[in-house]
Tab-separated table of C-alpha atoms in Angstrom:
chain	number	residue	atom	x	y	z
A	1	MET	CA	-11.030	-86.794	-141.256
A	2	ILE	CA	-9.822	-88.533	-144.426
A	3	PRO	CA	-10.117	-86.613	-147.760
A	4	THR	CA	-12.636	-88.084	-150.282
A	5	THR	CA	-9.996	-88.071	-152.557
A	6	PHE	CA	-7.775	-90.162	-150.690
A	7	LEU	CA	-10.622	-92.840	-150.022
A	8	SER	CA	-11.260	-92.671	-153.967
A	9	GLU	CA	-7.671	-93.414	-154.229
A	10	LEU	CA	-7.707	-96.486	-151.976
A	11	ALA	CA	-10.973	-97.587	-153.713
A	12	GLN	CA	-9.228	-97.674	-157.114
A	13	PHE	CA	-6.177	-99.342	-155.508
A	14	THR	CA	-8.475	-102.251	-153.853
A	15	ASN	CA	-9.959	-102.544	-157.617
A	16	THR	CA	-6.930	-103.214	-159.073
A	17	GLN	CA	-6.182	-105.822	-156.399
A	18	ILE	CA	-9.416	-107.900	-157.300
A	19	ALA	CA	-8.347	-110.591	-159.569
A	20	LYS	CA	-11.257	-112.700	-159.231
A	21	VAL	CA	-14.020	-113.998	-157.208
A	22	VAL	CA	-13.738	-117.612	-155.226
A	23	LEU	CA	-17.115	-118.936	-154.015
A	24	ASN	CA	-17.047	-121.750	-151.479
A	25	ARG	CA	-13.297	-121.773	-151.387
A	26	SER	CA	-13.362	-123.936	-154.459
A	27	TYR	CA	-15.052	-122.338	-157.701
A	28	GLU	CA	-13.214	-119.575	-159.393
A	29	ILE	CA	-14.670	-116.576	-161.323
A	30	ASP	CA	-12.368	-114.243	-163.090
A	31	THR	CA	-14.685	-112.718	-165.780
A	32	PHE	CA	-16.806	-109.556	-164.370
A	33	ARG	CA	-19.539	-108.292	-166.271
A	34	ILE	CA	-18.888	-104.821	-164.283
A	35	LYS	CA	-15.603	-103.950	-162.612
A	36	LYS	CA	-15.629	-100.335	-161.844
A	37	VAL	CA	-15.041	-97.610	-159.084
A	38	ASP	CA	-17.314	-94.712	-158.515
A	39	ALA	CA	-15.745	-92.417	-155.472
A	40	GLY	CA	-15.203	-94.489	-152.818
A	41	THR	CA	-17.069	-97.716	-154.049
A	42	VAL	CA	-15.833	-100.621	-155.830
A	43	GLU	CA	-18.567	-102.106	-157.887
A	44	LEU	CA	-18.552	-105.656	-158.769
A	45	GLU	CA	-21.162	-107.939	-161.023
A	46	TYR	CA	-20.642	-111.497	-162.373
A	47	MET	CA	-22.474	-114.271	-162.904
A	48	ILE	CA	-22.774	-117.666	-161.468
A	49	PRO	CA	-23.696	-120.401	-164.021
A	50	ALA	CA	-26.305	-122.733	-162.926
A	51	GLY	CA	-24.789	-125.859	-162.012
A	52	SER	CA	-21.291	-124.813	-161.041
A	53	VAL	CA	-22.530	-124.948	-157.200
A	54	ALA	CA	-25.426	-125.791	-155.665
A	55	GLU	CA	-25.418	-123.123	-153.138
A	56	VAL	CA	-22.737	-120.112	-152.218
A	57	THR	CA	-22.081	-119.869	-148.535
A	58	LEU	CA	-18.530	-117.846	-148.900
A	59	ILE	CA	-17.617	-115.269	-151.308
A	60	GLU	CA	-14.143	-114.497	-151.439
A	61	LEU	CA	-12.527	-111.667	-153.922
A	62	GLN	CA	-8.937	-112.422	-154.221
A	63	SER	CA	-5.899	-111.159	-155.871
A	64	SER	CA	-4.105	-112.752	-158.756
A	65	LYS	CA	-1.969	-114.541	-156.088
A	66	GLY	CA	-4.793	-115.880	-154.151
A	67	GLN	CA	-4.661	-113.438	-151.307
A	68	VAL	CA	-8.185	-112.745	-149.871
A	69	VAL	CA	-9.144	-108.827	-150.644
A	70	SER	CA	-12.477	-109.588	-149.023
A	71	SER	CA	-14.331	-112.114	-147.488
A	72	ASN	CA	-18.270	-112.667	-146.992
A	73	GLU	CA	-20.410	-115.292	-145.467
A	74	ALA	CA	-23.473	-115.895	-147.563
A	75	TYR	CA	-26.269	-118.295	-148.319
A	76	VAL	CA	-27.780	-118.013	-151.846
A	77	PRO	CA	-29.206	-121.052	-153.420
A	78	ILE	CA	-28.492	-121.351	-157.030
A	79	THR	CA	-31.064	-123.046	-159.066
A	80	SER	CA	-30.108	-120.727	-162.535
A	81	ASP	CA	-27.650	-118.741	-163.860
A	82	THR	CA	-27.533	-116.027	-161.047
A	83	ILE	CA	-26.162	-112.528	-161.395
A	84	ILE	CA	-24.500	-111.028	-158.273
A	85	LYS	CA	-23.901	-107.079	-157.828
A	86	HIS	CA	-21.089	-106.804	-155.103
A	87	THR	CA	-19.802	-103.759	-153.616
A	88	VAL	CA	-16.557	-102.677	-151.197
A	89	THR	CA	-17.188	-99.626	-149.931
A	90	VAL	CA	-13.886	-97.529	-148.795
A	91	LYS	CA	-14.635	-95.244	-145.701
A	92	GLU	CA	-13.875	-93.595	-142.711
A	93	VAL	CA	-15.008	-95.045	-139.495
C-alpha cells in the first residue's frame, strides 16, 4: 500500500508540471481560474472563450516544454464562454 502522504506529494508534483491546456492540438490556455491540490487530487478550472474553438475533441494538459502530462478525448460543443473543471486523481491501483 502506498501512503497517502506520498500520493499527495505525487499530486503536488503533477500540479507543478501542468503549465497549460491544449485543446484539439491547437488552442492553448495558460490561465487557470483554479489550480490546486487537495490530498491526491489536482483540481483545475479554466475558461474556453466562445469563438476560440467550435468544439473540443481532445484535451491535453502539458508542461511548459510541451510534454503531455494527461490526454483525454472528449466532445464538448463550445457555443458560449465555457468553464471546464478538470481533475487528475493520483491513486494506487
